[in-house]
Tab-separated table of C-alpha atoms and ligand atoms in Angstrom:
chain	number	residue	atom	x	y	z
A	15	MET	CA	-9.560	-82.304	-140.118
A	16	LYS	CA	-12.026	-83.066	-142.901
A	17	SER	CA	-15.458	-82.782	-141.286
A	18	ALA	CA	-16.147	-80.518	-138.293
A	19	SER	CA	-15.254	-82.407	-135.162
A	20	ALA	CA	-16.519	-81.915	-131.600
A	21	LEU	CA	-15.081	-78.956	-129.729
A	22	ILE	CA	-15.505	-78.649	-125.960
A	23	VAL	CA	-16.961	-75.176	-125.455
A	24	GLY	CA	-17.739	-75.328	-121.741
A	25	THR	CA	-16.744	-77.378	-118.695
A	26	GLY	CA	-18.140	-77.706	-115.178
A	27	SER	CA	-17.731	-79.888	-112.128
A	28	ALA	CA	-19.420	-80.530	-108.793
A	29	LEU	CA	-18.069	-82.220	-105.690
A	30	PRO	CA	-19.992	-83.029	-102.512
A	31	SER	CA	-18.942	-80.898	-99.574
A	32	LYS	CA	-18.345	-83.749	-97.085
A	33	VAL	CA	-14.626	-84.591	-96.886
A	34	ILE	CA	-13.290	-87.936	-95.631
A	35	THR	CA	-9.574	-87.791	-94.868
A	36	ASN	CA	-7.148	-90.690	-94.547
A	37	GLN	CA	-7.138	-89.957	-90.803
A	38	ASP	CA	-10.929	-90.418	-90.751
A	39	LEU	CA	-10.463	-93.803	-92.443
A	40	GLU	CA	-7.904	-94.856	-89.825
A	41	LYS	CA	-10.819	-94.802	-87.356
A	42	ILE	CA	-12.995	-97.021	-89.552
A	43	VAL	CA	-10.666	-99.739	-90.907
A	44	ASP	CA	-7.172	-101.090	-90.223
A	45	THR	CA	-5.264	-98.661	-92.412
A	46	SER	CA	-2.965	-95.647	-92.148
A	47	ASP	CA	-2.464	-92.305	-93.837
A	48	GLU	CA	1.062	-93.494	-94.644
A	49	TRP	CA	-0.105	-96.663	-96.448
A	50	ILE	CA	-2.815	-94.883	-98.437
A	51	THR	CA	-0.519	-92.002	-99.398
A	52	GLN	CA	2.389	-94.222	-100.427
A	53	ARG	CA	0.372	-96.862	-102.273
A	54	THR	CA	-2.171	-94.562	-103.960
A	55	GLY	CA	-1.351	-90.844	-103.548
A	56	ILE	CA	-4.844	-90.185	-102.154
A	57	LYS	CA	-5.142	-87.912	-99.090
A	58	GLU	CA	-8.899	-87.288	-98.979
A	59	ARG	CA	-12.094	-87.885	-100.914
A	60	ARG	CA	-15.561	-86.255	-101.087
A	61	ILE	CA	-18.716	-88.192	-100.356
A	62	VAL	CA	-22.395	-87.332	-100.618
A	63	ALA	CA	-24.440	-86.293	-97.585
A	64	PRO	CA	-28.169	-87.068	-97.254
A	65	GLY	CA	-30.031	-85.142	-99.944
A	66	GLU	CA	-27.127	-85.219	-102.423
A	67	SER	CA	-27.287	-87.595	-105.392
A	68	ASN	CA	-25.584	-88.598	-108.609
A	69	SER	CA	-28.143	-86.703	-110.704
A	70	GLY	CA	-27.927	-83.676	-108.371
A	71	LEU	CA	-24.137	-83.468	-108.815
A	72	ALA	CA	-24.538	-84.013	-112.561
A	73	VAL	CA	-27.031	-81.135	-112.792
A	74	LYS	CA	-24.728	-78.773	-110.861
A	75	ALA	CA	-21.746	-79.602	-113.092
A	76	SER	CA	-23.910	-79.257	-116.219
A	77	ARG	CA	-25.269	-75.822	-115.251
A	78	LEU	CA	-21.701	-74.536	-114.944
A	79	ALA	CA	-20.649	-76.093	-118.256
A	80	LEU	CA	-23.681	-74.610	-120.062
A	81	GLU	CA	-23.119	-71.197	-118.509
A	82	ARG	CA	-19.492	-71.158	-119.624
A	83	ALA	CA	-20.467	-72.376	-123.095
A	84	GLN	CA	-23.171	-69.676	-123.226
A	85	ILE	CA	-25.636	-72.295	-124.383
A	86	ALA	CA	-29.155	-72.552	-122.968
A	87	PRO	CA	-30.461	-75.963	-121.827
A	88	GLU	CA	-33.282	-75.675	-124.403
A	89	GLU	CA	-30.672	-75.689	-127.164
A	90	LEU	CA	-29.278	-79.114	-126.227
A	91	ASP	CA	-29.859	-81.972	-128.669
A	92	LEU	CA	-28.453	-84.835	-126.620
A	93	ILE	CA	-27.376	-85.654	-123.061
A	94	ILE	CA	-25.062	-88.593	-122.375
A	95	VAL	CA	-24.201	-89.546	-118.794
A	96	ALA	CA	-21.342	-91.966	-118.196
A	97	THR	CA	-21.940	-93.644	-114.846
A	98	LEU	CA	-21.906	-96.962	-113.039
A	99	THR	CA	-23.795	-95.628	-110.011
A	100	PRO	CA	-27.106	-94.209	-111.306
A	101	ASP	CA	-29.713	-92.945	-108.819
A	102	TYR	CA	-32.025	-95.716	-110.036
A	103	LEU	CA	-31.783	-98.640	-112.467
A	104	MET	CA	-34.678	-96.915	-114.230
A	105	PRO	CA	-34.942	-94.114	-115.229
A	106	SER	CA	-31.463	-93.092	-116.287
A	107	VAL	CA	-29.490	-90.244	-114.710
A	108	ALA	CA	-29.568	-88.580	-118.135
A	109	VAL	CA	-33.351	-88.127	-118.149
A	110	LEU	CA	-33.309	-86.748	-114.605
A	111	VAL	CA	-30.705	-84.206	-115.745
A	112	GLN	CA	-32.784	-83.430	-118.846
A	113	LYS	CA	-35.856	-82.741	-116.696
A	114	GLU	CA	-34.003	-80.673	-114.090
A	115	LEU	CA	-32.266	-78.508	-116.700
A	116	GLY	CA	-35.411	-78.109	-118.795
A	117	ALA	CA	-33.556	-79.432	-121.837
A	118	HIS	CA	-36.852	-80.450	-123.445
A	119	LYS	CA	-35.462	-80.954	-126.953
A	120	ALA	CA	-32.648	-83.300	-125.902
A	121	GLY	CA	-32.515	-87.072	-126.180
A	122	ALA	CA	-30.912	-88.590	-123.103
A	123	PHE	CA	-29.244	-91.847	-122.161
A	124	ASP	CA	-26.729	-93.327	-119.705
A	125	LEU	CA	-23.631	-95.150	-120.822
A	126	SER	CA	-21.952	-97.898	-118.811
A	127	ALA	CA	-18.230	-98.308	-119.456
A	128	THR	CA	-16.934	-97.902	-115.872
A	129	CYS	CA	-13.948	-95.571	-115.498
A	130	SER	CA	-13.551	-95.251	-119.283
A	131	GLY	CA	-17.163	-94.097	-119.620
A	132	PHE	CA	-16.483	-90.406	-120.140
A	133	ILE	CA	-14.067	-91.049	-123.015
A	134	TYR	CA	-16.534	-93.524	-124.554
A	135	ALA	CA	-19.300	-90.896	-124.270
A	136	LEU	CA	-17.171	-88.089	-125.680
A	137	THR	CA	-16.172	-90.285	-128.634
A	138	ILE	CA	-19.836	-91.039	-129.350
A	139	ALA	CA	-20.678	-87.330	-129.135
A	140	ASP	CA	-17.945	-86.615	-131.678
A	141	LYS	CA	-19.511	-89.140	-134.095
A	142	PHE	CA	-22.861	-87.303	-133.828
A	143	ILE	CA	-21.186	-83.936	-134.368
A	144	ARG	CA	-19.379	-85.196	-137.466
A	145	THR	CA	-22.761	-85.972	-139.034
A	146	ASP	CA	-24.241	-82.628	-137.945
A	147	PRO	CA	-21.865	-79.945	-136.618
A	148	GLN	CA	-24.802	-77.804	-135.418
A	149	LEU	CA	-25.661	-80.300	-132.686
A	150	LYS	CA	-25.100	-79.312	-129.071
A	151	ILE	CA	-24.352	-82.216	-126.771
A	152	LEU	CA	-23.899	-82.393	-123.006
A	153	VAL	CA	-21.468	-85.134	-121.946
A	154	ILE	CA	-21.292	-85.937	-118.237
A	155	GLY	CA	-19.328	-88.298	-116.019
A	156	SER	CA	-20.998	-88.620	-112.632
A	157	GLU	CA	-20.622	-91.092	-109.775
A	158	VAL	CA	-21.730	-91.757	-106.220
A	159	LEU	CA	-19.382	-94.602	-105.385
A	160	SER	CA	-19.525	-94.078	-101.618
A	161	ASN	CA	-22.836	-95.954	-101.492
A	162	LYS	CA	-21.324	-98.875	-103.396
A	163	VAL	CA	-18.202	-99.195	-101.292
A	164	ASN	CA	-17.919	-101.694	-98.459
A	165	TRP	CA	-16.731	-99.473	-95.595
A	166	GLN	CA	-15.360	-102.561	-93.831
A	167	ASP	CA	-13.103	-103.537	-96.747
A	168	ARG	CA	-9.841	-101.605	-96.474
A	169	THR	CA	-8.682	-102.779	-99.894
A	170	THR	CA	-11.405	-100.728	-101.610
A	171	CYS	CA	-12.957	-98.164	-99.244
A	172	VAL	CA	-9.846	-96.003	-99.163
A	173	LEU	CA	-9.809	-95.601	-102.940
A	174	PHE	CA	-13.087	-94.158	-104.119
A	175	GLY	CA	-14.950	-90.842	-103.984
A	176	ASP	CA	-18.028	-89.097	-105.398
A	177	GLY	CA	-18.287	-86.248	-107.904
A	178	ALA	CA	-19.382	-85.116	-111.351
A	179	GLY	CA	-17.882	-83.358	-114.350
A	180	ALA	CA	-19.616	-82.120	-117.491
A	181	VAL	CA	-18.657	-80.717	-120.876
A	182	VAL	CA	-20.700	-79.134	-123.657
A	183	VAL	CA	-19.604	-79.989	-127.197
A	184	THR	CA	-20.579	-78.660	-130.595
A	185	GLY	CA	-19.021	-78.577	-134.063
A	186	SER	CA	-15.684	-76.786	-134.185
A	187	LYS	CA	-15.662	-73.717	-136.401
A	188	GLU	CA	-11.876	-73.703	-136.532
A	189	PRO	CA	-10.329	-76.455	-138.673
A	190	ASN	CA	-7.395	-77.045	-136.324
A	191	ARG	CA	-9.347	-77.303	-133.086
A	192	GLY	CA	-11.515	-80.123	-131.746
A	193	PHE	CA	-11.662	-83.865	-131.262
A	194	ILE	CA	-8.908	-85.653	-133.167
A	195	SER	CA	-9.419	-89.327	-132.321
A	196	GLY	CA	-10.925	-91.741	-129.826
A	197	HIS	CA	-9.747	-95.318	-129.293
A	198	LEU	CA	-12.081	-97.567	-127.306
A	199	TYR	CA	-11.203	-101.043	-126.013
A	200	ALA	CA	-12.589	-103.779	-123.773
A	201	ASP	CA	-11.671	-107.257	-122.573
A	202	GLY	CA	-14.612	-109.071	-121.000
A	203	ASN	CA	-12.426	-112.092	-120.202
A	204	LEU	CA	-11.130	-110.205	-117.165
A	205	TRP	CA	-14.507	-108.992	-115.872
A	206	HIS	CA	-14.185	-110.927	-112.602
A	207	LEU	CA	-11.231	-108.827	-111.360
A	208	LEU	CA	-13.368	-105.750	-110.616
A	209	THR	CA	-17.049	-106.264	-109.878
A	210	LEU	CA	-20.241	-104.996	-108.331
A	211	LYS	CA	-22.457	-108.057	-108.725
A	212	GLY	CA	-25.429	-107.455	-106.445
A	213	CYS	CA	-28.597	-105.541	-107.345
A	214	GLY	CA	-28.552	-106.341	-111.051
A	215	SER	CA	-31.188	-108.615	-112.591
A	216	LEU	CA	-29.180	-111.779	-111.938
A	217	TYR	CA	-28.848	-111.078	-108.215
A	218	PRO	CA	-31.693	-108.771	-107.230
A	219	PRO	CA	-31.433	-106.873	-103.931
A	220	CYS	CA	-34.000	-108.894	-102.017
A	221	GLY	CA	-32.633	-112.311	-102.885
A	222	ASP	CA	-30.166	-114.140	-100.679
A	223	HIS	CA	-28.224	-115.577	-103.593
A	224	LEU	CA	-24.958	-113.808	-102.914
A	225	PRO	CA	-22.755	-113.230	-99.887
A	226	PRO	CA	-23.330	-109.682	-98.547
A	227	GLU	CA	-19.910	-108.397	-99.709
A	228	GLU	CA	-20.923	-108.955	-103.341
A	229	TYR	CA	-23.395	-106.074	-103.053
A	230	TYR	CA	-20.371	-103.750	-102.989
A	231	ILE	CA	-17.393	-103.030	-105.244
A	232	ARG	CA	-14.821	-105.827	-105.101
A	233	MET	CA	-11.405	-105.635	-106.702
A	234	GLN	CA	-8.285	-107.723	-107.093
A	235	GLY	CA	-6.179	-104.571	-106.926
A	236	ARG	CA	-2.780	-105.914	-107.904
A	237	GLU	CA	-4.115	-107.602	-111.068
A	238	VAL	CA	-6.111	-104.501	-112.010
A	239	PHE	CA	-3.022	-102.379	-111.458
A	240	LYS	CA	-0.863	-104.494	-113.801
A	241	ASN	CA	-3.471	-104.482	-116.549
A	242	ALA	CA	-4.138	-100.748	-116.144
A	243	VAL	CA	-0.478	-99.822	-116.524
A	244	ARG	CA	-0.057	-101.974	-119.639
A	245	ALA	CA	-3.304	-100.918	-121.351
A	246	MET	CA	-3.059	-97.198	-120.593
A	247	GLU	CA	0.477	-96.973	-121.894
A	248	ALA	CA	-0.462	-98.837	-125.092
A	249	VAL	CA	-3.561	-96.764	-125.789
A	250	ALA	CA	-1.701	-93.495	-125.144
A	251	LEU	CA	1.039	-94.387	-127.609
A	252	GLU	CA	-1.512	-95.575	-130.157
A	253	ALA	CA	-3.410	-92.278	-129.954
A	254	LEU	CA	-0.243	-90.352	-130.736
A	255	GLN	CA	1.189	-92.682	-133.384
A	256	THR	CA	-2.113	-92.889	-135.291
A	257	ASN	CA	-2.041	-89.120	-135.650
A	258	GLY	CA	1.649	-88.785	-136.501
A	259	LEU	CA	2.387	-87.178	-133.124
A	260	THR	CA	4.889	-87.879	-130.341
A	261	PRO	CA	4.658	-87.453	-126.548
A	262	GLU	CA	6.596	-84.201	-126.947
A	263	ASP	CA	3.613	-82.725	-128.799
A	264	VAL	CA	1.302	-83.261	-125.785
A	265	ASP	CA	0.561	-80.121	-123.771
A	266	LEU	CA	-1.503	-81.851	-121.090
A	267	LEU	CA	-2.034	-85.504	-120.195
A	268	VAL	CA	-5.314	-86.005	-118.321
A	269	PRO	CA	-5.297	-89.582	-117.040
A	270	HIS	CA	-8.025	-91.352	-115.098
A	271	GLN	CA	-7.259	-90.653	-111.449
A	272	ALA	CA	-7.001	-94.101	-109.844
A	273	ASN	CA	-3.491	-94.400	-108.460
A	274	MET	CA	-0.526	-92.023	-108.407
A	275	ARG	CA	1.842	-94.907	-109.130
A	276	ILE	CA	-0.040	-95.695	-112.363
A	277	ILE	CA	0.040	-92.023	-113.371
A	278	GLU	CA	3.736	-91.752	-112.520
A	279	HIS	CA	4.507	-94.837	-114.596
A	280	LEU	CA	2.702	-93.313	-117.586
A	281	ARG	CA	4.468	-90.004	-117.116
A	282	GLU	CA	7.845	-91.746	-117.166
A	283	ARG	CA	7.020	-93.926	-120.189
A	284	LEU	CA	5.909	-90.870	-122.140
A	285	ALA	CA	8.840	-88.855	-120.746
A	286	LEU	CA	6.513	-86.001	-119.804
A	287	PRO	CA	7.532	-83.324	-117.296
A	288	LEU	CA	5.422	-83.102	-114.114
A	289	GLU	CA	3.652	-79.920	-115.211
A	290	LYS	CA	2.233	-81.656	-118.295
A	291	VAL	CA	0.295	-84.248	-116.282
A	292	TYR	CA	-2.911	-83.259	-114.501
A	293	VAL	CA	-3.283	-84.844	-111.060
A	294	ASN	CA	-6.019	-84.198	-108.492
A	295	LEU	CA	-6.539	-87.658	-107.007
A	296	GLN	CA	-5.027	-86.502	-103.701
A	297	LYS	CA	-8.228	-84.444	-103.184
A	298	TYR	CA	-10.940	-86.665	-104.648
A	299	GLY	CA	-9.697	-90.274	-104.883
A	300	ASN	CA	-10.977	-92.395	-107.739
A	301	THR	CA	-14.303	-90.995	-108.996
A	302	SER	CA	-14.538	-93.484	-111.899
A	303	ALA	CA	-16.281	-91.938	-114.946
A	304	ALA	CA	-16.209	-88.495	-113.316
A	305	SER	CA	-12.457	-88.271	-112.820
A	306	ILE	CA	-11.480	-87.020	-116.288
A	307	PRO	CA	-14.212	-84.359	-116.717
A	308	ILE	CA	-13.544	-83.051	-113.181
A	309	ALA	CA	-9.833	-82.819	-114.021
A	310	LEU	CA	-10.580	-81.093	-117.339
A	311	ASP	CA	-12.729	-78.502	-115.594
A	312	GLU	CA	-10.060	-77.804	-112.983
A	313	ALA	CA	-7.386	-77.571	-115.661
A	314	VAL	CA	-9.475	-74.986	-117.529
A	315	THR	CA	-10.430	-72.905	-114.501
A	316	THR	CA	-6.844	-72.852	-113.178
A	317	GLY	CA	-5.452	-71.823	-116.565
A	318	LYS	CA	-3.509	-75.078	-117.132
A	319	LEU	CA	-5.503	-75.782	-120.279
A	320	ARG	CA	-5.742	-73.135	-122.998
A	321	PRO	CA	-7.187	-72.975	-126.508
A	322	GLY	CA	-4.890	-74.700	-128.984
A	323	ASP	CA	-3.363	-77.114	-126.423
A	324	LEU	CA	-3.042	-80.783	-127.361
A	325	VAL	CA	-4.806	-82.805	-124.652
A	326	LEU	CA	-4.452	-86.559	-124.279
A	327	MET	CA	-6.977	-88.318	-122.043
A	328	ILE	CA	-6.585	-91.964	-121.071
A	329	ALA	CA	-8.681	-94.207	-118.867
A	330	PHE	CA	-8.932	-97.775	-117.606
A	331	GLY	CA	-11.601	-99.507	-115.563
A	332	GLY	CA	-13.680	-102.562	-114.720
A	333	GLY	CA	-14.784	-104.812	-117.535
A	334	PHE	CA	-12.002	-104.287	-118.408
A	335	THR	CA	-12.484	-101.188	-120.541
A	336	TRP	CA	-9.837	-98.713	-121.578
A	337	ALA	CA	-9.753	-95.768	-123.939
A	338	SER	CA	-7.982	-92.660	-125.159
A	339	ALA	CA	-9.153	-89.370	-126.607
A	340	LEU	CA	-6.935	-86.817	-128.250
A	341	ILE	CA	-8.219	-83.249	-128.543
A	342	ARG	CA	-6.840	-79.976	-129.833
A	343	TRP	CA	-8.480	-77.742	-127.188
B	421	UT7	O1	-10.522	-97.269	-111.513
B	421	UT7	C1	-10.385	-98.579	-111.986
B	421	UT7	C2	-8.988	-98.927	-112.050
B	421	UT7	N1	-8.511	-99.181	-110.722
B	421	UT7	C3	-7.231	-99.165	-110.528
B	421	UT7	O2	-6.494	-98.855	-111.414
B	421	UT7	C4	-6.714	-99.598	-109.182
B	421	UT7	C5	-5.510	-100.479	-109.383
B	421	UT7	N2	-4.945	-101.024	-108.180
B	421	UT7	C6	-4.336	-100.282	-107.231
B	421	UT7	O3	-4.376	-99.055	-107.291
B	421	UT7	C7	-3.573	-100.970	-106.156
B	421	UT7	O4	-3.455	-102.329	-106.480
B	421	UT7	C8	-4.194	-100.818	-104.748
B	421	UT7	C9	-3.999	-99.407	-104.251
B	421	UT7	C10	-5.665	-101.175	-104.779
B	421	UT7	C11	-3.494	-101.739	-103.773
B	421	UT7	O5	-2.085	-101.464	-103.740
B	421	UT7	P1	-1.029	-102.650	-103.854
B	421	UT7	O6	0.300	-102.077	-103.684
B	421	UT7	O7	-1.335	-103.387	-105.124
B	421	UT7	O8	-1.373	-103.500	-102.586
B	421	UT7	P2	-1.799	-105.028	-102.493
B	421	UT7	O9	-3.223	-105.211	-102.882
B	421	UT7	O10	-0.771	-105.879	-103.172
B	421	UT7	O11	-1.665	-105.233	-100.923
B	421	UT7	C12	-0.391	-105.119	-100.251
B	421	UT7	C13	-0.625	-105.230	-98.770
B	421	UT7	C14	-1.488	-106.423	-98.388
B	421	UT7	O12	-1.008	-106.951	-97.173
B	421	UT7	P3	-0.100	-108.276	-97.176
B	421	UT7	O13	-0.929	-109.346	-97.810
B	421	UT7	O14	1.121	-107.948	-97.967
B	421	UT7	O15	0.181	-108.494	-95.717
B	421	UT7	C15	-2.850	-105.807	-98.149
B	421	UT7	O16	-3.634	-106.547	-97.259
B	421	UT7	O17	-1.314	-104.067	-98.300
B	421	UT7	C16	-2.457	-104.470	-97.557
B	421	UT7	N3	-3.492	-103.452	-97.723
B	421	UT7	C17	-3.611	-102.408	-96.894
B	421	UT7	N4	-2.903	-102.012	-95.826
B	421	UT7	C18	-3.276	-100.889	-95.209
B	421	UT7	C19	-4.457	-103.376	-98.667
B	421	UT7	N5	-5.206	-102.291	-98.473
B	421	UT7	C20	-4.707	-101.659	-97.385
B	421	UT7	C21	-5.049	-100.496	-96.679
B	421	UT7	N6	-4.309	-100.138	-95.626
B	421	UT7	N7	-6.076	-99.701	-97.090
C-alpha cells in the first residue's frame, strides 16, 4: 500500500428489542414459517417500538464503535450515514448523530445507495483518509425499514428488519493493514424493479397521485434475485482479481444479508467453506445498508474476525447499486 489507507479501529451495532418471528407473520399475512425459511433463510427480524428511531439506533451503534476505538466523539472529523430510511427528509440522520454524540468538529451527511450504501460510504471514507491519514471518520449503516414495509404485502413484509451498525476508521499505521479497494457500480435502467416512490418530492405524502401501495417498498423479487446473484458474483471476483488474489486468500466473506440462497450461490461460486461466510440474516432479515456493518461487528465480537484477516464485503440493492470492498483487517 502506497499511501495510508483506512483501517477500521472500532465497530458497534444496535438492534431494536422487539422481535417478529415467522410465526408472528403467519398471523398477519398468508405465509408460513416453512416458505420464509426455505425461500429466504430468515427466521425472525427486529423492529422498532415507539420511541426508537433510525438516528437513535445509529447513535447506540456509534457509541460502541467509538468506545472500542478509544476515540472521543470530539475527535471525529466526519460522519457518514448510509440509509434509505432517515428519520426526516431534512435534516439528515448524520447531523442528528453528530448532535447526540457531541461530535462538534465533524462534518456530517447521509448517503443514499440502498443496500450498497455502507460499502459506498466506507469507500468514500477511505478516499478522505488517503488524503489525510490523521482523519477520524464514523461510517454508519442504519435503517428503519419496518415503517416503509407494507404489512399486507407478503412478498416484501417477511424480508426486512431494522438495525444499525457503525465503524470508526482512521489512517492505518501498519503498511499491510487497511482498506485495499472499493468497487462501486449502479444501473439506473433497472430502477423500477425495487422502489419506494411515495413521500419524495415527485409524490409528496399529502397528494393523491399514487396508489397507496406505492408509499411502501415494492419489489419484483425474482428479477432482483437474478440480478443480485450475477452482479455480486462479478464484483466479488473483480475485487480479488484486481488485487492479484484468489478466493482461497479470503478469510471472511461478509455479504449483504438479503437471501440465504443468494449467499449460498456466492459461497459455491467462490468455493468457500461455510465457516468463511458470515451469515446472520436468520436473526435480523434484510436490514439494507445496516446489514454489513452489523455483521462486521458480530464477527469481531464473536472472534470470527481478527487483525490481519482478509475480508471481502459485497452488496447489492435497489437502483440497482452494487459494490465490493476488500480490507486487510
Ligand atoms: O436487499 C436488496 C436486494 N434484495 C434481494 O436481493 C431480494 C431478492 N429476491 C428474493 O430474495 C426472492 O426473490 C424472494 C424471497 C423475494 C422471493 O422468492 P422467490 O423464490 O423468488 O419467489 P417468487 O417471488 O418467485 O414467488 C414464488 C411463489 C409465488 O406464488 P405463485 O405465483 O408461484 O403461486 C408467490 O406468490 O411464492 C409466493 N410467495 C409467498 N408465499 C408464501 C411470495 N411471497 C410469499 C410469502 N409466503 N411470504
